[in-house]
Amino acid sequence: MPKFLIRILGIALFLSGMLWTLQGLGLVMWPAESFMLGEREWATYGLIAAGAGLLLIWLTRNRGQKD
């Protein structure tokens, strides 16, 4: 899988994980019908997903090398 696709997946995973975290903590109450709102376990799942996303982003960083 090309680096840029892995990076896009990492960014999407990070952003969705942060949304889950904020919903789980009750800081973002959107969408109103979401089952994640105010549920602390979703804050934990979100942090795990965001961390995995950051890991993917970090693994695809350019280290001064050309592809």
mmCIF file of C-alpha atoms in Angstrom:
data_model
loop_
_atom_site.group_PDB
_atom_site.id
_atom_site.type_symbol
_atom_site.label_atom_id
_atom_site.label_comp_id
_atom_site.label_asym_id
_atom_site.label_seq_id
_atom_site.Cartn_x
_atom_site.Cartn_y
_atom_site.Cartn_z
ATOM 1 C CA MET A 1 0.000 0.000 0.000
ATOM 2 C CA PRO A 2 1.463 3.384 -0.979
ATOM 3 C CA LYS A 3 2.655 5.687 1.774
ATOM 4 C CA PHE A 4 0.151 8.432 1.000
ATOM 5 C CA LEU A 5 -2.801 6.040 1.398
ATOM 6 C CA ILE A 6 -1.486 4.856 4.754
ATOM 7 C CA ARG A 7 -1.025 8.475 5.800
ATOM 8 C CA ILE A 8 -4.601 9.339 4.747
ATOM 9 C CA LEU A 9 -5.846 6.340 6.741
ATOM 10 C CA GLY A 10 -3.804 7.551 9.722
ATOM 11 C CA ILE A 11 -5.254 11.053 9.498
ATOM 12 C CA ALA A 12 -8.805 9.706 9.223
ATOM 13 C CA LEU A 13 -8.226 7.360 12.168
ATOM 14 C CA PHE A 14 -6.771 10.171 14.271
ATOM 15 C CA LEU A 15 -9.615 12.584 13.518
ATOM 16 C CA SER A 16 -12.364 10.030 14.109
ATOM 17 C CA GLY A 17 -10.649 8.873 17.299
ATOM 18 C CA MET A 18 -10.534 12.416 18.609
ATOM 19 C CA LEU A 19 -14.225 12.870 17.809
ATOM 20 C CA TRP A 20 -15.044 9.644 19.696
ATOM 21 C CA THR A 21 -12.955 10.851 22.640
ATOM 22 C CA LEU A 22 -14.689 14.224 22.793
ATOM 23 C CA GLN A 23 -18.107 12.590 22.446
ATOM 24 C CA GLY A 24 -17.279 10.052 25.155
ATOM 25 C CA LEU A 25 -16.206 12.833 27.507
ATOM 26 C CA GLY A 26 -19.399 14.754 26.756
ATOM 27 C CA LEU A 27 -17.533 17.728 25.274
ATOM 28 C CA VAL A 28 -19.031 17.290 21.799
ATOM 29 C CA MET A 29 -22.719 16.423 21.872
ATOM 30 C CA TRP A 30 -23.109 15.866 18.143
ATOM 31 C CA PRO A 31 -24.903 14.159 16.539
ATOM 32 C CA ALA A 32 -27.621 14.252 19.160
ATOM 33 C CA GLU A 33 -28.744 10.668 18.493
ATOM 34 C CA SER A 34 -25.227 9.184 18.877
ATOM 35 C CA PHE A 35 -24.903 6.337 21.367
ATOM 36 C CA MET A 36 -21.349 7.483 22.244
ATOM 37 C CA LEU A 37 -22.339 10.709 23.992
ATOM 38 C CA GLY A 38 -21.189 10.802 27.581
ATOM 39 C CA GLU A 39 -19.984 7.179 27.521
ATOM 40 C CA ARG A 40 -16.465 7.052 29.010
ATOM 41 C CA GLU A 41 -15.598 3.780 27.267
ATOM 42 C CA TRP A 42 -15.826 5.622 23.928
ATOM 43 C CA ALA A 43 -13.330 8.161 25.198
ATOM 44 C CA THR A 44 -10.923 5.264 25.765
ATOM 45 C CA TYR A 45 -11.638 3.717 22.368
ATOM 46 C CA GLY A 46 -11.141 7.108 20.788
ATOM 47 C CA LEU A 47 -7.746 7.616 22.403
ATOM 48 C CA ILE A 48 -6.654 4.189 21.188
ATOM 49 C CA ALA A 49 -7.846 4.950 17.644
ATOM 50 C CA ALA A 50 -6.204 8.392 17.676
ATOM 51 C CA GLY A 51 -2.950 6.847 18.896
ATOM 52 C CA ALA A 52 -3.059 4.244 16.132
ATOM 53 C CA GLY A 53 -3.651 7.026 13.620
ATOM 54 C CA LEU A 54 -0.660 8.977 14.927
ATOM 55 C CA LEU A 55 1.443 5.831 14.681
ATOM 56 C CA LEU A 56 0.484 5.384 11.027
ATOM 57 C CA ILE A 57 1.268 9.037 10.326
ATOM 58 C CA TRP A 58 4.620 8.710 12.101
ATOM 59 C CA LEU A 59 5.528 5.537 10.198
ATOM 60 C CA THR A 60 4.940 7.269 6.854
ATOM 61 C CA ARG A 61 6.892 10.425 7.619
ATOM 62 C CA ASN A 62 9.564 11.553 5.203
ATOM 63 C CA ARG A 63 12.958 11.118 6.763
ATOM 64 C CA GLY A 64 14.849 13.123 4.205
ATOM 65 C CA GLN A 65 14.717 10.241 1.763
ATOM 66 C CA LYS A 66 13.272 10.328 -1.689
ATOM 67 C CA ASP A 67 10.808 7.633 -2.778
#
